[in-house]
Amino acid sequence: MPSQKQIARELGVSVATVSNALTGKGRVSRDVVDLVTARAAQLGYTPSAAGRALKTGRSGILGLVMPDITHPVFPDFAQGLEIEADARGYGILIANGRGTEAGQDNAIKQLIKRGVDGIIMIPRRGTRPQVPPVPMATISIASDPRFAVAANHRQGGRLAAQAILQLGHRSVLLLGDDSQSPVQIDRIEGMAEALEGQAEFQVQWTGDCFPDLADLHATGVTAVLTVSDLLALRVVTEASQSGLRCPDDLSVIGFDNLPLSTAVRPTLSTIVPDTAELAKRAIAYLDAAIRDDQDPPAPSVVDMTLRLRDSTGPAPQTATQHRRTSP
Amino acid sequence: MPSQKQIARELGVSVATVSNALTGKGRVSRDVVDLVTARAAQLGYTPSAAGRALKTGRSGILGLVMPDITHPVFPDFAQGLEIEADARGYGILIANGRGTEAGQDNAIKQLIKRGVDGIIMIPRRGTRPQVPPVPMATISIASDPRFAVAANHRQGGRLAAQAILQLGHRSVLLLGDDSQSPVQIDRIEGMAEALEGQAEFQVQWTGDCFPDLADLHATGVTAVLTVSDLLALRVVTEASQSGLRCPDDLSVIGFDNLPLSTAVRPTLSTIVPDTAELAKRAIAYLDAAIRDDQDPPAPSVVDMTLRLRDSTGPAPQTATQHRRTSP
DNA sequence: TTGTGATGATTAAACGATTAATCAAGGATT
DNA sequence: AATCCTTGATTAATCGTTTAATCATCACAA
């Protein structure tokens, strides 16, 4: 591996001059700069990450802690983070919380050992990760004493509900699968908020058992708002098995815009989180904190957007009538 | 941050002694070892990654290059790799090939700049990644001049076909969505190989257009073997829209055991790659190569396994009769 | 008593880059 | 002509760890 020392020796100058020439600091004549850069390029010189990190105290690496890499939402996040980090000259080291709080804290410890400059944390729900000795950005739901950026799950819920209202639906099922998840609770609350006074609705959690869609449809339900695309997929296919057509008999909306949402027929309408923007803000904060800026960006919330596809349609006339006559 | 120097100063010994005591090398008395380790623990000492990397020439970090983090197959890989790497004391730095060959080579360059000890590469199909100055393990389809470990896609295809034969199906559609993908080609070839002489079959690629399942079913096709769960999902739901029941009228098998395969109704039968084993072998090879072992593990192929779920069933009697009478 | 060896610790150099401090030399100012 | 400033380069120290080489002590054998 070529080093500054080697370049210096070959050119008969000092290492300091080489360093100055390459970094643009200090005072070096135009000629020498050209000579050095030329030789560096010719030798394929790459500054040693270790050497630089040792001297500057910064590794240029950020750690990413996720509760479960396997969850289909995370690839999108990871991608956005990698792009943003790269744009600012950082690399991303992944760590696995392994689903437990202990694993999560251990992951932080591992990252610190490896000398990361900052940590991006997607905390396991209900945990308070230990405070690391480096800046940390939390991507989560609840506002945090430390910096946090979050998707506006409640607003996303409202968006889904408003779409369904606009299509004329007046009896809606709100469906979650984990009544303990703050994210899901926020999404459902947003839906309920927008539906309040505009339509009948009921909330169900599949934790115990999956609702009987045929029954519900018989009582007038024409739309199901779910907290995730996986759940929406379940609804669409379960409905199909019960002889219900989607969106003719039942409109469905999911969350997160997973790849599957365009692979299933009908394609799934979904509420899509702006992962790119979330990543951008998290990295921007970390970068500012690491560089010790006076005013790093403040914690913030990012709105979600609606993508209508084939799983939603106007409320069926018959069902609407049924609802009107049933009470 | 506490350093060996600080411990040495506080204890009135030399840094070398501290280093020796902590690493177990050199000659240090039992007493001093205890003293040093105690003080280190008390101070919360963590060896500086940069310092160590600079001296030893090894960063303890592996780079992972993937063509597209967003693809649903990769999280599983990444997870397996992270676990295996961690077990051997390595961290994993992610890089994004951004789908292009140039991006892929650039990713390698970035990783080298960051001082990784080795690279795990999942190459974009049809590309030959540049040879980096560190060991590289390729997880792919084709055998490679360098080390490579691959899932046995052909055997996976046979597995799917054999399962369908055993269920009595005698007319099968093999469905891919990218006729250029070596992985898909291998899978389809494996299916064809096992079906040859045992059943009628035809191959179709959805690149151009999606096949009319009702038509096919009318001509006697009772099973569809696809190259991915996403495609299987498409088939199952498309069939349902055409009024075909799965598995009653049509059996379907996918590939990769994606999370969606248990969320859809019917749940998807699938061929599952042993990502844990693939990861294990890739990391084992890299570790050996980095430590300059005499005989690093040889390139190898890992068999896939079959997981039968609800999307497959016995061939319908009527359809079988239909096929027998139709020619 | 004088070597000989083992033991436990220290010294010093090295990894590669950065940076403050220093120095030499020439040009401009008074 | 003496002084001052600017320019372009070098010296030397430093980051934290590892490791070969050295050294001092003490025990033991000849």
XYZ file of C-alpha atoms (C1' of nucleotides) in Angstrom:
714
model
C 0.000 0.000 0.000
C 1.357 3.387 -0.998
C 1.661 5.910 1.829
C 2.475 9.575 2.101
C 5.884 8.518 3.315
C 6.513 6.684 0.068
C 5.388 9.617 -2.066
C 7.545 11.940 0.008
C 10.596 9.710 -0.378
C 10.172 9.350 -4.126
C 9.695 13.081 -4.597
C 12.383 14.125 -2.140
C 10.060 16.217 -0.029
C 8.791 15.854 3.514
C 5.674 13.957 4.524
C 4.210 17.138 5.905
C 4.405 18.723 2.497
C 2.712 15.719 0.954
C -0.056 15.864 3.508
C -0.481 19.602 3.005
C -0.495 19.243 -0.746
C -3.138 16.536 -0.681
C -5.436 18.131 1.866
C -5.013 21.693 0.615
C -3.996 22.957 4.038
C -0.770 24.652 5.007
C 1.421 26.458 2.478
C 2.588 24.590 -0.573
C 3.630 25.973 -3.955
C 1.442 25.299 -6.925
C 4.199 23.238 -8.557
C 4.690 20.909 -5.634
C 0.956 20.392 -5.274
C 0.773 19.277 -8.873
C 3.763 17.002 -8.494
C 2.399 15.372 -5.383
C -1.125 14.868 -6.650
C 0.208 13.466 -9.895
C 2.429 10.971 -8.112
C -0.371 10.071 -5.707
C -2.740 9.341 -8.575
C -0.087 7.369 -10.423
C 0.649 5.251 -7.359
C -3.024 4.786 -6.628
C -2.557 6.330 -3.225
C -5.452 6.028 -0.794
C -5.183 7.741 2.573
C -5.121 5.218 5.379
C -8.418 5.301 7.194
C -6.748 4.100 10.373
C -4.000 6.678 10.309
C -6.376 9.512 9.655
C -8.888 8.304 12.219
C -6.203 8.002 14.858
C -4.960 11.514 14.353
C -8.262 13.273 13.782
C -10.281 11.264 16.278
C -12.979 10.685 13.684
C -13.602 7.474 11.802
C -16.135 8.753 9.295
C -18.368 5.844 10.158
C -21.905 5.853 11.513
C -23.536 2.905 13.230
C -27.035 1.753 12.410
C -28.958 -0.200 15.017
C -32.184 -1.878 13.987
C -34.342 -4.212 16.048
C -34.788 -6.602 13.145
C -33.095 -6.324 9.788
C -35.535 -8.883 8.490
C -38.558 -6.631 8.767
C -39.607 -5.495 5.293
C -39.765 -1.822 6.254
C -36.083 -1.544 7.048
C -34.398 -2.089 3.706
C -35.890 1.160 2.503
C -34.573 2.983 5.540
C -31.164 1.424 5.230
C -31.019 2.436 1.598
C -31.950 6.032 2.303
C -29.495 6.252 5.154
C -26.689 4.784 3.101
C -27.252 7.278 0.317
C -27.401 10.283 2.624
C -24.426 9.129 4.675
C -22.378 8.533 1.566
C -23.219 12.000 0.303
C -21.693 13.445 3.449
C -18.676 11.181 3.413
C -19.784 8.677 6.020
C -19.956 4.911 5.821
C -22.567 2.834 7.591
C -21.839 -0.034 9.912
C -24.797 -2.248 10.658
C -25.608 -3.785 13.996
C -28.423 -6.072 14.977
C -30.530 -5.467 18.059
C -31.633 -9.089 17.816
C -35.078 -8.111 19.020
C -34.139 -7.709 22.661
C -33.313 -4.661 24.703
C -30.096 -6.282 25.912
C -29.134 -7.041 22.334
C -29.843 -3.455 21.436
C -27.590 -2.079 24.146
C -24.956 -4.609 23.225
C -25.154 -3.472 19.622
C -24.443 0.084 20.749
C -21.446 -1.119 22.712
C -20.090 -2.996 19.715
C -20.427 0.055 17.516
C -18.634 2.236 20.025
C -15.822 -0.306 20.185
C -15.482 -0.005 16.452
C -15.115 3.726 16.792
C -18.222 5.047 15.092
C -18.703 8.819 15.128
C -22.444 8.618 15.651
C -25.344 6.225 15.891
C -28.650 5.968 14.080
C -31.085 4.037 16.184
C -34.420 2.538 15.297
C -35.354 1.452 18.791
C -37.254 -1.652 19.639
C -40.688 -0.567 20.688
C -41.001 0.233 24.340
C -37.285 0.424 25.029
C -35.119 3.312 26.024
C -31.699 2.674 24.526
C -28.710 3.556 26.678
C -27.079 6.880 25.936
C -23.875 6.324 23.977
C -20.788 8.551 24.252
C -21.365 9.744 20.676
C -24.262 11.619 19.080
C -27.307 9.497 18.406
C -30.301 10.076 16.144
C -33.432 8.132 16.906
C -35.924 7.273 14.209
C -39.070 6.426 16.022
C -42.502 7.337 17.044
C -42.387 9.038 20.406
C -40.600 12.295 20.846
C -37.405 11.753 22.733
C -35.180 13.722 25.104
C -32.461 13.199 22.508
C -32.756 13.983 18.837
C -35.468 12.061 17.075
C -37.102 12.189 13.717
C -40.304 10.342 13.047
C -42.810 9.685 10.344
C -46.149 11.326 11.003
C -48.063 8.117 11.545
C -51.128 9.889 12.839
C -51.286 12.110 9.763
C -50.793 9.007 7.629
C -53.781 7.461 9.324
C -55.823 10.573 8.628
C -54.766 10.450 4.992
C -56.042 6.896 4.612
C -59.307 7.757 6.289
C -59.862 10.887 4.216
C -59.273 8.957 1.009
C -61.815 6.371 2.012
C -64.337 9.043 3.013
C -63.933 10.809 -0.290
C -64.773 7.556 -2.046
C -68.055 7.515 -0.226
C -67.416 4.809 2.351
C -69.374 5.271 5.558
C -68.640 2.106 7.501
C -65.017 1.205 8.049
C -62.928 -1.409 9.834
C -59.618 -0.254 11.322
C -57.289 -3.205 11.597
C -54.018 -3.593 13.516
C -52.085 -6.669 14.522
C -50.256 -5.508 17.630
C -52.167 -3.366 20.083
C -48.948 -2.615 21.978
C -47.119 -1.012 19.081
C -47.017 2.781 19.407
C -46.651 3.100 15.652
C -49.789 1.094 15.016
C -51.681 2.901 17.745
C -50.779 6.266 16.215
C -51.854 5.142 12.779
C -55.173 3.850 14.055
C -55.755 6.987 16.106
C -55.154 9.118 13.039
C -57.716 7.101 11.126
C -60.236 7.336 13.924
C -59.663 11.064 14.235
C -60.515 11.709 10.585
C -63.412 9.291 10.617
C -65.010 10.689 13.747
C -68.459 12.008 12.933
C -68.011 11.257 9.228
C -68.499 7.505 9.237
C -69.095 4.499 11.416
C -65.940 2.617 12.317
C -64.648 -0.084 14.609
C -61.129 -1.075 15.637
C -59.902 -4.649 15.745
C -56.541 -6.238 16.552
C -55.625 -9.533 14.944
C -53.460 -10.503 17.866
C -56.190 -12.811 19.106
C -58.004 -13.776 15.921
C -58.648 -12.581 12.408
C -62.027 -10.922 11.871
C -64.685 -12.587 9.712
C -64.758 -10.293 6.709
C -67.915 -11.789 5.227
C -69.774 -11.076 8.468
C -68.505 -7.545 8.587
C -69.396 -6.926 4.980
C -72.859 -8.229 5.663
C -73.251 -5.610 8.380
C -72.284 -2.855 5.976
C -68.527 -2.502 6.238
C -67.155 -1.483 2.834
C -63.581 -0.505 3.644
C -60.711 -1.828 5.739
C -57.866 0.426 6.797
C -54.877 -1.573 7.998
C -51.643 -0.552 9.692
C -49.397 -2.363 7.227
C -49.244 -3.728 3.710
C -48.691 -7.224 5.055
C -51.961 -6.977 6.906
C -53.657 -5.436 3.903
C -52.452 -8.342 1.814
C -53.944 -10.700 4.349
C -57.244 -8.844 4.163
C -57.367 -8.757 0.383
C -56.622 -12.444 0.005
C -58.780 -13.495 2.926
C -61.654 -11.497 1.451
C -61.138 -13.158 -1.870
C -61.414 -16.547 -0.198
C -64.702 -15.464 1.335
C -66.027 -14.578 -2.088
C -65.672 -10.832 -1.570
C -64.269 -8.839 -4.457
C -61.752 -6.103 -3.925
C -62.294 -3.209 -4.467
C -65.880 -3.855 -5.642
C -67.136 -5.159 -2.311
C -64.312 -4.041 -0.046
C -61.732 -1.262 -0.329
C -58.404 -1.808 1.423
C -55.505 0.487 2.279
C -52.162 -0.545 3.744
C -49.049 1.188 5.041
C -45.358 1.329 4.096
C -45.462 0.753 0.354
C -43.731 -2.619 0.503
C -42.585 -4.235 -2.752
C -45.422 -6.741 -2.454
C -47.992 -3.992 -2.815
C -47.469 -3.896 -6.572
C -47.075 -7.655 -6.952
C -50.485 -8.566 -5.605
C -53.715 -8.285 -7.630
C -55.387 -5.947 -7.028
C -52.364 -3.753 -6.359
C -52.496 -2.228 -2.907
C -53.288 1.362 -2.098
C -50.914 2.391 0.628
C -49.623 5.176 2.830
C -45.978 5.703 2.025
C -43.438 7.029 4.502
C -40.893 9.457 3.095
C -37.921 7.357 4.081
C -35.553 9.440 2.009
C -36.516 12.564 3.931
C -36.343 10.781 7.285
C -32.887 9.518 6.428
C -31.821 12.954 5.263
C -32.825 14.619 8.502
C -31.311 11.954 10.714
C -27.982 12.123 8.927
C -28.044 15.909 8.775
C -28.508 16.044 12.520
C -25.733 13.562 13.204
C -23.338 15.309 10.890
C -24.001 18.639 12.570
C -23.649 17.154 16.042
C -20.423 15.397 15.136
C -18.945 18.524 13.609
C -20.056 20.320 16.740
C -22.252 22.831 14.964
C -23.832 25.614 16.972
C -27.371 24.833 15.944
C -28.039 21.287 14.772
C -31.444 20.703 13.164
C -34.283 20.254 15.620
C -36.290 17.057 16.060
C -39.038 16.883 13.521
C -41.868 14.904 12.047
C -42.172 13.952 8.381
C -45.549 13.715 6.699
C -46.581 10.615 4.812
C -48.233 10.526 1.405
C -51.081 8.581 -0.108
C -50.693 6.291 -3.088
C -53.954 5.080 -4.487
C -53.876 1.852 -6.442
C -56.386 -0.840 -7.338
C -57.440 -2.025 -3.902
C -59.602 1.037 -3.314
C -62.707 2.093 -5.137
C -65.977 3.945 -4.632
C -68.281 2.559 -1.967
C -70.691 0.021 -3.465
C -74.212 1.460 -3.712
C -75.850 -1.657 -2.334
C -73.715 -1.780 0.750
C -74.296 1.865 1.438
C -78.023 1.332 1.211
C -77.708 -1.682 3.436
C -76.010 0.391 6.064
C -78.684 3.043 5.845
C -81.509 0.618 6.311
C -79.939 -1.619 8.898
C -80.048 0.453 12.116
C -11.707 8.476 26.448
C -9.457 6.347 28.630
C -6.328 5.012 26.930
C -3.587 2.601 27.820
C -1.412 5.597 28.476
C -3.794 6.826 31.126
C -3.972 3.455 32.835
C -0.191 3.199 32.719
C 0.242 6.630 34.265
C -2.257 5.984 37.040
C -0.684 2.641 37.890
C 2.909 3.776 37.492
C 3.775 1.182 34.883
C 4.665 1.424 31.223
C 2.184 1.377 28.368
C 3.807 -1.754 27.029
C 3.012 -3.551 30.243
C -0.578 -2.396 30.046
C -0.854 -3.613 26.491
C 0.731 -6.933 27.373
C -1.472 -7.353 30.404
C -4.631 -6.687 28.431
C -3.798 -8.806 25.404
C -2.191 -11.662 27.344
C 0.991 -11.458 25.306
C 4.520 -10.825 26.548
C 5.571 -11.468 30.158
C 3.577 -9.861 32.911
C 3.182 -10.999 36.527
C -0.166 -12.276 37.678
C -0.480 -9.343 40.101
C 0.070 -6.660 37.499
C -2.351 -8.308 35.102
C -5.039 -8.194 37.770
C -4.280 -4.604 38.620
C -4.367 -3.479 35.034
C -7.534 -5.330 34.085
C -9.246 -4.051 37.206
C -8.321 -0.467 36.470
C -9.281 -0.864 32.822
C -12.698 -2.167 33.775
C -13.164 0.577 36.341
C -12.267 3.266 33.815
C -14.441 1.676 31.158
C -11.444 1.360 28.895
C -12.111 0.416 25.282
C -9.154 -0.167 22.985
C -9.033 2.415 20.211
C -10.084 0.800 16.964
C -8.012 3.308 15.014
C -4.866 2.769 17.036
C -5.095 -0.953 16.821
C -5.985 -0.924 13.132
C -3.056 1.336 12.370
C -0.576 -0.903 14.119
C -1.932 -4.283 13.096
C -3.005 -3.322 9.599
C -6.408 -4.865 10.160
C -9.632 -3.009 10.773
C -11.840 -5.933 11.705
C -14.417 -4.675 9.237
C -15.887 -6.420 6.230
C -17.662 -4.653 3.401
C -20.947 -5.845 1.956
C -21.837 -4.866 -1.588
C -25.356 -5.530 -2.788
C -26.905 -4.466 -6.069
C -30.094 -3.341 -4.371
C -30.692 -3.235 -0.647
C -34.347 -2.793 -1.382
C -34.837 -6.228 -2.835
C -36.725 -8.405 -0.344
C -34.235 -11.275 -0.554
C -31.352 -9.286 0.839
C -32.404 -8.529 4.395
C -32.162 -12.211 5.173
C -28.662 -12.360 3.750
C -27.571 -9.266 5.545
C -28.884 -10.662 8.788
C -27.054 -13.960 8.383
C -23.855 -12.215 7.424
C -24.051 -9.840 10.343
C -24.501 -12.690 12.788
C -21.645 -14.749 11.372
C -19.328 -11.776 11.086
C -20.073 -10.716 14.628
C -19.315 -14.223 15.859
C -15.847 -13.925 14.365
C -15.255 -10.421 15.604
C -15.942 -8.544 12.410
C -18.277 -5.646 11.785
C -20.126 -5.109 8.529
C -20.036 -1.953 6.479
C -22.741 -1.686 3.851
C -22.317 -0.286 0.402
C -24.826 0.158 -2.346
C -24.166 -0.962 -5.894
C -27.028 1.299 -6.976
C -27.965 -1.201 -9.627
C -25.199 -0.291 -12.050
C -21.852 -1.888 -12.721
C -20.109 1.443 -12.269
C -21.866 1.915 -8.960
C -20.775 -1.530 -7.943
C -17.119 -0.866 -8.682
C -17.399 2.473 -6.989
C -18.811 0.765 -3.915
C -15.763 -1.479 -3.795
C -13.507 1.546 -4.012
C -15.342 3.249 -1.173
C -15.016 0.198 1.011
C -11.301 -0.080 0.328
C -10.904 3.565 1.251
C -12.526 2.822 4.553
C -9.997 0.100 5.169
C -12.119 -3.033 5.135
C -10.280 -6.333 5.547
C -12.457 -8.186 3.058
C -15.492 -7.844 0.853
C -18.675 -9.843 0.492
C -20.159 -9.262 -2.892
C -23.563 -10.088 -4.241
C -22.865 -9.083 -7.828
C -25.346 -7.484 -10.116
C -26.302 -10.073 -12.648
C -24.103 -10.216 -15.668
C -21.292 -8.149 -14.179
C -17.778 -9.106 -13.276
C -16.802 -6.932 -10.321
C -13.271 -5.564 -10.329
C -10.782 -7.460 -8.211
C -10.152 -5.581 -4.997
C -6.803 -5.590 -3.143
C -8.417 -7.544 -0.288
C -10.040 -10.981 -0.190
C -13.509 -11.104 -1.679
C -16.270 -13.678 -1.338
C -18.919 -13.736 -3.997
C -22.416 -14.950 -3.298
C -23.877 -15.685 -6.646
C -24.954 -18.123 -9.221
C -22.078 -18.816 -11.521
C -18.908 -20.356 -10.269
C -16.196 -17.785 -10.265
C -12.425 -17.655 -10.658
C -12.378 -16.237 -7.152
C -14.120 -17.727 -4.164
C -17.853 -18.005 -4.495
C -20.621 -19.655 -2.599
C -24.012 -20.086 -4.145
C -27.416 -21.476 -3.386
C -28.208 -24.534 -5.463
C -30.902 -22.935 -7.539
C -31.098 -25.828 -9.951
C -31.631 -28.301 -7.127
C -34.234 -25.925 -5.687
C -36.048 -26.016 -8.990
C -35.958 -29.819 -8.962
C -37.331 -29.800 -5.439
C -40.324 -27.727 -6.480
C -40.971 -29.942 -9.488
C -40.690 -33.160 -7.513
C -43.151 -31.883 -4.932
C -45.645 -31.058 -7.627
C -45.165 -34.420 -9.324
C -45.732 -36.236 -6.070
C -49.032 -34.422 -5.714
C -50.117 -35.885 -9.006
C -49.809 -32.863 -11.251
C -49.023 -33.719 -14.842
C -49.276 -30.386 -16.632
C -47.235 -27.528 -15.274
C -46.435 -23.922 -16.075
C -42.911 -22.696 -15.244
C -42.974 -18.954 -14.748
C -40.122 -16.447 -14.595
C -40.112 -12.696 -14.920
C -36.633 -12.009 -16.257
C -35.277 -14.338 -18.904
C -31.811 -12.770 -18.550
C -31.344 -13.587 -14.888
C -28.965 -16.520 -14.395
C -30.603 -17.293 -11.067
C -34.039 -17.562 -12.641
C -32.694 -19.561 -15.545
C -31.072 -22.055 -13.193
C -34.248 -22.422 -11.190
C -36.350 -22.995 -14.280
C -33.823 -25.448 -15.698
C -33.925 -27.421 -12.471
C -37.694 -27.598 -12.675
C -37.615 -28.668 -16.306
C -34.997 -31.290 -15.546
C -37.145 -32.976 -12.913
C -40.305 -32.651 -14.971
C -38.798 -34.082 -18.151
C -40.639 -37.224 -19.128
C -42.804 -37.056 -16.012
C -45.202 -34.324 -16.981
C -46.071 -31.818 -19.652
C -44.686 -28.369 -19.001
C -44.138 -25.020 -20.658
C -41.964 -22.046 -19.759
C -43.158 -18.463 -19.832
C -41.532 -15.167 -18.951
C -43.680 -12.286 -17.748
C -41.281 -9.713 -19.130
C -43.600 -9.177 -22.054
C -47.017 -10.006 -20.644
C -48.634 -12.006 -17.915
C -50.116 -15.343 -19.017
C -53.866 -15.895 -19.030
C -54.245 -18.365 -16.184
C -57.869 -19.224 -16.982
C -56.858 -20.193 -20.504
C -54.010 -22.312 -19.241
C -56.193 -23.993 -16.676
C -58.716 -24.779 -19.378
C -55.989 -26.586 -21.340
C -55.168 -28.716 -18.314
C -52.469 -26.855 -16.416
C -52.916 -27.565 -12.692
C -49.705 -26.197 -11.219
C -47.520 -23.110 -11.584
C -43.908 -23.121 -10.467
C -42.515 -19.608 -10.178
C -39.017 -18.308 -9.607
C -39.966 -16.058 -6.697
C -42.559 -15.538 -4.009
C -43.445 -12.162 -5.450
C -44.328 -13.829 -8.704
C -46.169 -16.621 -6.882
C -48.178 -13.980 -5.083
C -49.052 -12.434 -8.405
C -50.163 -15.811 -9.724
C -52.253 -16.674 -6.686
C -54.076 -13.371 -6.661
C -54.405 -13.167 -10.412
C -55.862 -16.674 -10.424
C -58.293 -15.682 -7.741
C -59.452 -12.791 -9.890
C -60.063 -15.200 -12.739
C -62.234 -17.296 -10.489
C -59.656 -20.036 -10.022
C -59.234 -21.397 -6.524
C -55.818 -22.078 -5.074
C -54.852 -24.825 -4.397
C -58.064 -26.520 -5.504
C -57.774 -25.559 -9.161
C -54.159 -24.437 -9.248
C -51.142 -25.292 -7.092
C -48.428 -22.665 -6.804
C -44.862 -22.716 -5.474
C -42.581 -19.738 -5.034
C -38.971 -19.136 -4.082
C -37.109 -17.376 -1.246
C -39.540 -17.669 1.654
C -40.274 -13.956 1.829
C -42.237 -12.611 4.813
C -45.236 -12.130 2.549
C -45.502 -15.872 1.949
C -47.165 -16.350 5.319
C -49.231 -13.179 5.135
C -51.131 -14.084 2.014
C -54.082 -16.526 1.933
C -53.481 -19.224 0.953
C -50.003 -19.185 2.496
C -47.344 -19.821 -0.116
C -45.385 -23.015 -0.545
C -41.837 -21.982 -1.272
C -38.277 -23.093 -1.833
C -36.149 -21.628 0.910
C -32.471 -20.798 0.526
C -30.284 -21.583 3.525
C -29.074 -18.037 3.940
C -27.552 -18.799 7.323
C -25.343 -21.457 5.795
C -24.435 -19.294 2.815
C -23.457 -16.506 5.148
C -21.468 -18.877 7.324
C -19.411 -20.178 4.434
C -18.772 -16.769 2.932
C -17.566 -15.370 6.238
C -15.551 -18.491 7.019
C -13.740 -18.144 3.720
C -13.038 -14.465 4.201
C -11.819 -14.964 7.731
C -9.441 -17.698 6.608
C -8.175 -15.659 3.679
C -7.632 -12.594 5.838
C -5.789 -14.568 8.480
C -3.776 -16.048 5.639
C -4.693 -19.644 6.371
C -3.010 -22.403 4.389
C -6.233 -23.947 3.159
C -9.271 -21.691 3.116
C -12.588 -23.449 2.501
C -13.289 -24.218 -1.140
C -16.100 -22.680 -3.183
C -19.303 -24.559 -2.619
C -22.979 -24.823 -3.317
C -25.681 -24.925 -0.660
C -28.832 -26.943 -1.176
C -32.256 -25.378 -0.773
C -35.187 -26.878 1.079
C -38.875 -27.196 0.400
C -41.533 -25.716 2.628
C -45.013 -26.841 1.736
C -47.834 -24.563 2.779
C -51.409 -23.981 1.639
C -50.843 -22.950 -1.970
C -50.167 -26.524 -3.083
C -52.501 -29.477 -3.094
C -53.211 -32.683 -4.961
C -53.955 -32.359 -8.646
C -57.690 -31.935 -9.236
C -59.188 -35.106 -10.727
C -61.217 -33.262 -13.333
C -58.318 -31.319 -14.681
C -56.221 -34.434 -14.952
C -58.966 -36.137 -16.910
C -59.288 -33.068 -19.051
C -55.619 -33.234 -19.910
C -55.844 -36.910 -20.783
C -58.733 -36.385 -23.165
C -57.656 -33.133 -24.729
C -54.854 -34.180 -27.134
C 32.242 -16.222 43.774
C 31.032 -16.053 39.134
C 28.417 -17.254 35.471
C 23.744 -18.783 33.515
C 18.782 -18.520 33.012
C 14.462 -17.272 33.957
C 11.370 -13.662 35.123
C 9.137 -9.208 34.952
C 9.282 -5.012 33.489
C 10.917 -0.949 30.440
C 12.559 1.425 26.107
C 11.995 2.582 21.747
C 10.385 2.194 17.301
C 6.718 1.687 14.269
C 2.060 2.053 11.863
C 0.119 6.699 8.668
C -1.642 11.013 8.834
C -2.029 15.706 10.715
C -0.437 20.118 12.492
C 1.822 23.512 15.344
C 6.226 25.407 15.448
C 10.274 26.532 13.211
C 13.407 27.969 9.667
C 15.503 29.702 5.368
C 15.359 32.835 1.739
C 13.921 36.447 -0.938
C 11.234 40.932 -1.595
C 9.560 45.052 0.019
C 9.739 48.878 3.282
C 11.864 52.406 5.824
C 21.497 48.850 4.839
C 18.837 47.073 8.425
C 14.329 45.364 9.334
C 9.967 43.125 8.458
C 6.852 40.323 6.087
C 5.649 36.689 3.011
C 6.269 32.385 0.964
C 7.469 27.580 0.820
C 9.215 24.153 2.926
C 10.932 21.161 7.055
C 10.984 19.376 11.968
C 9.027 17.261 15.385
C 5.341 15.889 18.129
C 1.100 13.536 18.490
C -2.961 10.225 18.173
C -3.197 4.744 20.701
C -1.575 0.404 20.166
C 1.667 -3.322 19.387
C 6.106 -5.652 19.652
C 10.970 -6.532 19.198
C 14.867 -5.505 21.824
C 16.856 -4.405 26.057
C 17.652 -4.302 30.907
C 17.594 -5.219 35.834
C 16.917 -8.668 39.477
C 17.172 -12.600 41.612
C 17.824 -17.667 42.012
C 20.505 -21.398 41.247
C 24.362 -24.203 39.834
C 29.177 -24.773 39.181
